[in-house]
PDB file of C-alpha atoms in Angstrom:
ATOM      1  CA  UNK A   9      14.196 -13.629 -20.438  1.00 45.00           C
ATOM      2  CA  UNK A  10      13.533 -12.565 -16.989  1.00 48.00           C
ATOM      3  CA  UNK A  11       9.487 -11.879 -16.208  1.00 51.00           C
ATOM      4  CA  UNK A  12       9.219  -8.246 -14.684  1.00 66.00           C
ATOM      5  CA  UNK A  13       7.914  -8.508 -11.138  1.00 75.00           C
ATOM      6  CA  UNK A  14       4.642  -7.729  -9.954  1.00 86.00           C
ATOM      7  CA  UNK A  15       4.407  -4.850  -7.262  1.00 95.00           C
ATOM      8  CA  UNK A  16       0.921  -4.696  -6.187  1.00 95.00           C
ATOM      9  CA  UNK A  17      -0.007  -2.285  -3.332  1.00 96.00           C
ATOM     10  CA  UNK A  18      -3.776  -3.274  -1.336  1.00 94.00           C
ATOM     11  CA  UNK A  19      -5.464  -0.172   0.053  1.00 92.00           C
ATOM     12  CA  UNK A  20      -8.601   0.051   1.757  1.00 91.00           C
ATOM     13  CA  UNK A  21     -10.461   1.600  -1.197  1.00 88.00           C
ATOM     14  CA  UNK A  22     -13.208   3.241   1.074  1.00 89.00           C
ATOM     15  CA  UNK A  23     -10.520   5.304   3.102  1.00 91.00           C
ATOM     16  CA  UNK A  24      -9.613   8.647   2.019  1.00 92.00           C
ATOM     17  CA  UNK A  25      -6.037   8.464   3.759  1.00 93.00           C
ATOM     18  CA  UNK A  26      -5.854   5.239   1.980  1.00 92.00           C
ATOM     19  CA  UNK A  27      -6.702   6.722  -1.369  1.00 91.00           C
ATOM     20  CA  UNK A  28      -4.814   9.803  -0.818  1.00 93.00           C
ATOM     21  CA  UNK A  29      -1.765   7.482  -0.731  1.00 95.00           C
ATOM     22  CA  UNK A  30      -2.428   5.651  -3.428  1.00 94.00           C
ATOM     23  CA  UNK A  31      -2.540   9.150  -5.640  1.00 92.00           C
ATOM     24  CA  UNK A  32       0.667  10.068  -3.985  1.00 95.00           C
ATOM     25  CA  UNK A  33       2.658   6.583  -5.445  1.00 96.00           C
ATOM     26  CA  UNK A  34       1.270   7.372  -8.744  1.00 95.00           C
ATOM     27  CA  UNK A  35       2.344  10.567  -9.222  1.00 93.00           C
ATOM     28  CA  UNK A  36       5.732   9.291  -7.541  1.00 95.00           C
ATOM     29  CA  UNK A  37       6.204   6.340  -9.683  1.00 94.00           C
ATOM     30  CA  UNK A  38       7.024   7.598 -12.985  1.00 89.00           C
ATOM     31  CA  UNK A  39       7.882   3.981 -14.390  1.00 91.00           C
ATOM     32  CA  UNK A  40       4.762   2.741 -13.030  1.00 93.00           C
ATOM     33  CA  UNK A  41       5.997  -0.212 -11.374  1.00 94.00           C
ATOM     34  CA  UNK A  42       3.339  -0.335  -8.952  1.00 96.00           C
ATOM     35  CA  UNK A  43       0.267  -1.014  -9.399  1.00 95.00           C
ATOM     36  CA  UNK A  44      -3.302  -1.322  -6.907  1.00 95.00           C
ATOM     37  CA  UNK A  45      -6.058  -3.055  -6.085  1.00 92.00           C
ATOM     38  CA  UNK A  46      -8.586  -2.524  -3.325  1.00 90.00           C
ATOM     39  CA  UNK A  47      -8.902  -4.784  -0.567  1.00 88.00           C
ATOM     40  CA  UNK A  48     -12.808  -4.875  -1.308  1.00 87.00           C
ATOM     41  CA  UNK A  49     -11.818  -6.678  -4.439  1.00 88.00           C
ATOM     42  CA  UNK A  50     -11.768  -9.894  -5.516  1.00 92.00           C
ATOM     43  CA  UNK A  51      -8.312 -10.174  -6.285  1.00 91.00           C
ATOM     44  CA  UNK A  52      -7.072  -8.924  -2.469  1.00 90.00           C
ATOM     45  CA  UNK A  53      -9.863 -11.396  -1.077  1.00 89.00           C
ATOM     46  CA  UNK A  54      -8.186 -14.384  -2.487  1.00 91.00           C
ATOM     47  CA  UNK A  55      -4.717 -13.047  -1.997  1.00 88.00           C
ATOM     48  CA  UNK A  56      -5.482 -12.389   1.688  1.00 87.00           C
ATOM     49  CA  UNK A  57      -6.955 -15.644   1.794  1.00 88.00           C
ATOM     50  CA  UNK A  58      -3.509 -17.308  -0.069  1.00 88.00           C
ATOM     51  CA  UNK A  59      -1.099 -15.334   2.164  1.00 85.00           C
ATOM     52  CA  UNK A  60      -3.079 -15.987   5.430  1.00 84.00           C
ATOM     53  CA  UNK A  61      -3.425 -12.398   5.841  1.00 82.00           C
ATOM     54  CA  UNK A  62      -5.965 -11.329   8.352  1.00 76.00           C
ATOM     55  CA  UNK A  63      -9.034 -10.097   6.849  1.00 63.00           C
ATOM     56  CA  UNK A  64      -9.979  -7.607   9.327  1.00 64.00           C
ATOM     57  CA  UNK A  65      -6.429  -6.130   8.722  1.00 67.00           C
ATOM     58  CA  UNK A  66      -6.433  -2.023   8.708  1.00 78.00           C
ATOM     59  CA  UNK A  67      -3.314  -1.905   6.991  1.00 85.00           C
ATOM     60  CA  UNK A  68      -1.793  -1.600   3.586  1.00 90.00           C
ATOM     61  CA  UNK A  69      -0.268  -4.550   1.785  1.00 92.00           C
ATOM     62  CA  UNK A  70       2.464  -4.747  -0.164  1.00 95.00           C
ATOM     63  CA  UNK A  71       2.736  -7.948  -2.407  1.00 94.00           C
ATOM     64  CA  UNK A  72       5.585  -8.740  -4.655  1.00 93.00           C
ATOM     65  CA  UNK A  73       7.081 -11.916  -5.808  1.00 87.00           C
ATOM     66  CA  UNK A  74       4.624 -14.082  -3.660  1.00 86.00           C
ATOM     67  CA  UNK A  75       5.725 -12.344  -0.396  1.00 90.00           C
ATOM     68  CA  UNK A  76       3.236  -9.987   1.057  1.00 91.00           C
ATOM     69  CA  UNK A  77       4.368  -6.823   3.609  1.00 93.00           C
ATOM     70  CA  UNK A  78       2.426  -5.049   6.004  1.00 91.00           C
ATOM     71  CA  UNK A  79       2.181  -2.137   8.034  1.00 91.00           C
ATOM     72  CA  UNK A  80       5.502  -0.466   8.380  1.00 92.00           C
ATOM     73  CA  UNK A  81       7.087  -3.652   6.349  1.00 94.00           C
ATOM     74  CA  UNK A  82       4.797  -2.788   3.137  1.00 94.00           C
ATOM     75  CA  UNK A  83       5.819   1.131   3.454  1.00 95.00           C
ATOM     76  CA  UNK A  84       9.503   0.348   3.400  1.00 96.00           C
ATOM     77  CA  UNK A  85       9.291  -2.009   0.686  1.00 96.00           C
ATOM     78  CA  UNK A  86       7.239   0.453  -1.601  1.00 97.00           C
ATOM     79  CA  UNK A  87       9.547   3.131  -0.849  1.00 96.00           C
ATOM     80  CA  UNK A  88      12.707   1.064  -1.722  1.00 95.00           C
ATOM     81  CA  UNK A  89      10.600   0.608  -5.049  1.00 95.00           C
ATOM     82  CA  UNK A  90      10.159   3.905  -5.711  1.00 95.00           C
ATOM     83  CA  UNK A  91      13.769   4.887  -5.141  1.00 93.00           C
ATOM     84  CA  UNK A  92      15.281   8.295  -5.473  1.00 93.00           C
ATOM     85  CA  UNK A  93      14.297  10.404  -2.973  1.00 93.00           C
ATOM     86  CA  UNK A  94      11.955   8.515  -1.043  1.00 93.00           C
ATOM     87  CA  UNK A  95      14.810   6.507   0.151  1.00 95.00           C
ATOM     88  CA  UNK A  96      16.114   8.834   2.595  1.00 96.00           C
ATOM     89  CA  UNK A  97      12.889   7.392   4.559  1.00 95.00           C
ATOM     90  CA  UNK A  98      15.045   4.429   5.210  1.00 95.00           C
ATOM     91  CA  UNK A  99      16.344   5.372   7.795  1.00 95.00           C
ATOM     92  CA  UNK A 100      13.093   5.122   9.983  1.00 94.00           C
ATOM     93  CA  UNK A 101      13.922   1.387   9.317  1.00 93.00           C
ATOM     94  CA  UNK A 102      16.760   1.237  12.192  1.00 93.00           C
ATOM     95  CA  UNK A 103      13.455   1.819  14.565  1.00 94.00           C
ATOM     96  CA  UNK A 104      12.017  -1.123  15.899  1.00 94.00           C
ATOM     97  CA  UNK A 105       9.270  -2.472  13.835  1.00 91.00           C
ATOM     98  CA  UNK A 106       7.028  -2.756  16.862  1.00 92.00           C
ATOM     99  CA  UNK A 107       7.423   1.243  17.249  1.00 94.00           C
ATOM    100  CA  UNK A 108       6.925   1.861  13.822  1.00 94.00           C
ATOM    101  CA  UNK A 109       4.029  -0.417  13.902  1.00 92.00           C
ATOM    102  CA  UNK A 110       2.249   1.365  17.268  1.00 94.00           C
ATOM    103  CA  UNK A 111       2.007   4.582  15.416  1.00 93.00           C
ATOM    104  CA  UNK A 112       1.459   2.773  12.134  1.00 92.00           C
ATOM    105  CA  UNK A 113      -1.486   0.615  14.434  1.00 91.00           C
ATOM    106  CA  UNK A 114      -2.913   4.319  16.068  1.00 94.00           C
ATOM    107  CA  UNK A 115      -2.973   5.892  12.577  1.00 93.00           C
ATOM    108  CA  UNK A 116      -4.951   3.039  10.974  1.00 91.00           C
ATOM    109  CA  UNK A 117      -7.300   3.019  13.780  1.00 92.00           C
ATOM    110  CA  UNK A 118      -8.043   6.782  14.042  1.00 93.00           C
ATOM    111  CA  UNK A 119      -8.245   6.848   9.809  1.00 93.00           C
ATOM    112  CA  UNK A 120     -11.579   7.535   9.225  1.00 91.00           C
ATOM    113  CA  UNK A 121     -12.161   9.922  11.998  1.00 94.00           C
ATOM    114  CA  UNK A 122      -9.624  12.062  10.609  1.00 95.00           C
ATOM    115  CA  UNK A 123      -9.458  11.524   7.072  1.00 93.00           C
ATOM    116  CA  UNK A 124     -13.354  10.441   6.873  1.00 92.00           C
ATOM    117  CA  UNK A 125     -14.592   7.605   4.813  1.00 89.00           C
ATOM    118  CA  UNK A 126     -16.537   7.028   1.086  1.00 83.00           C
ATOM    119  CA  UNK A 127     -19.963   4.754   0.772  1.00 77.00           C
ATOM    120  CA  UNK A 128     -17.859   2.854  -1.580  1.00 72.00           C
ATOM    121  CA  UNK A 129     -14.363   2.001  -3.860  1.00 74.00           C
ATOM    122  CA  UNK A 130     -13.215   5.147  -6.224  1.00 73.00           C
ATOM    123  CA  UNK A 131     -13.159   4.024  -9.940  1.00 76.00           C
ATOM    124  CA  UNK A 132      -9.733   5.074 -11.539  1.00 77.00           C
ATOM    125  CA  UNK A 133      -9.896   7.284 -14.546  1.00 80.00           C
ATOM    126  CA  UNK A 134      -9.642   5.524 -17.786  1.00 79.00           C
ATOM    127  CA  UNK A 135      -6.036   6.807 -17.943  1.00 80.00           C
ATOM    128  CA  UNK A 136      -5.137   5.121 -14.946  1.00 83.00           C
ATOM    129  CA  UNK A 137      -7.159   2.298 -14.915  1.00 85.00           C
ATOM    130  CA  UNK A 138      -4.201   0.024 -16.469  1.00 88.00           C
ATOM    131  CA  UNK A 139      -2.394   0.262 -13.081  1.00 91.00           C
ATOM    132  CA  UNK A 140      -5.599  -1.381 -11.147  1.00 91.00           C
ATOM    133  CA  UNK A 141      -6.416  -4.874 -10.873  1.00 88.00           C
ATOM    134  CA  UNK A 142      -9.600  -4.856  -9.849  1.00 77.00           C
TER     135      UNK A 142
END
């Protein structure tokens, strides 16, 4: 039998963009292949560590089947996860990566400014709590 892969997006848990995106994949994963875990946490500490990520990173990670994505590269691959509809967004992908990446680089950078910042990680309801790692 074939083991269903592991889809695990890592999101600054302090940013409010950050966890504004993470409520938008939840609501737009209906089979709830994805699932999250902060990068406070200890399991995106050690996976950062294991991938040779860099810590100071102000992106989101996308990890699945011990390859991890980032910046533009994690959005594409969550979106080709979540199918339907979000596909469409594909077609960004023709762009160069290091476009994509400039305004995915300014965004990140400008993020708390404009989407302000919490004193610490949300806790997910109890409902939703199945989908977080840590």
């Amino acid at each position: 039998m074939q083991q269903k892969k592991k889809y695990v997006v890592l999101f600054d848990g302090v940013c409010n963009l950050c966890n504004a995106f993470v409520r938008f994949l939840i609501r737009n994963d209906p089979k709830e292949l994805l699932q999250f875990s902060s990068l406070q946490g200890k399991f995106a500490q050690q996976l950062i560590v294991e991938q040779k990520i860099k810590p100071s990173m102000d992106s989101v990670v996308f990890y699945v089947d011990g390859n991890a994505f980032v910046k533009s590269d994690a959005v594409f691959q969550i979106i080709i996860v979540l199918g339907g509809f979000w596909r469409m967004f594909l077609i960004f992908k023709f762009l160069p990566a290091s476009w994509l990446d400039v305004v995915y680089d300014f965004v990140a950078r400008n993020r708390y400014q404009w989407f302000g910042k919490k004193s610490e990680c949300v806790i997910p309801s109890p409902q939703l709590q199945k989908r977080f790692i840590d």
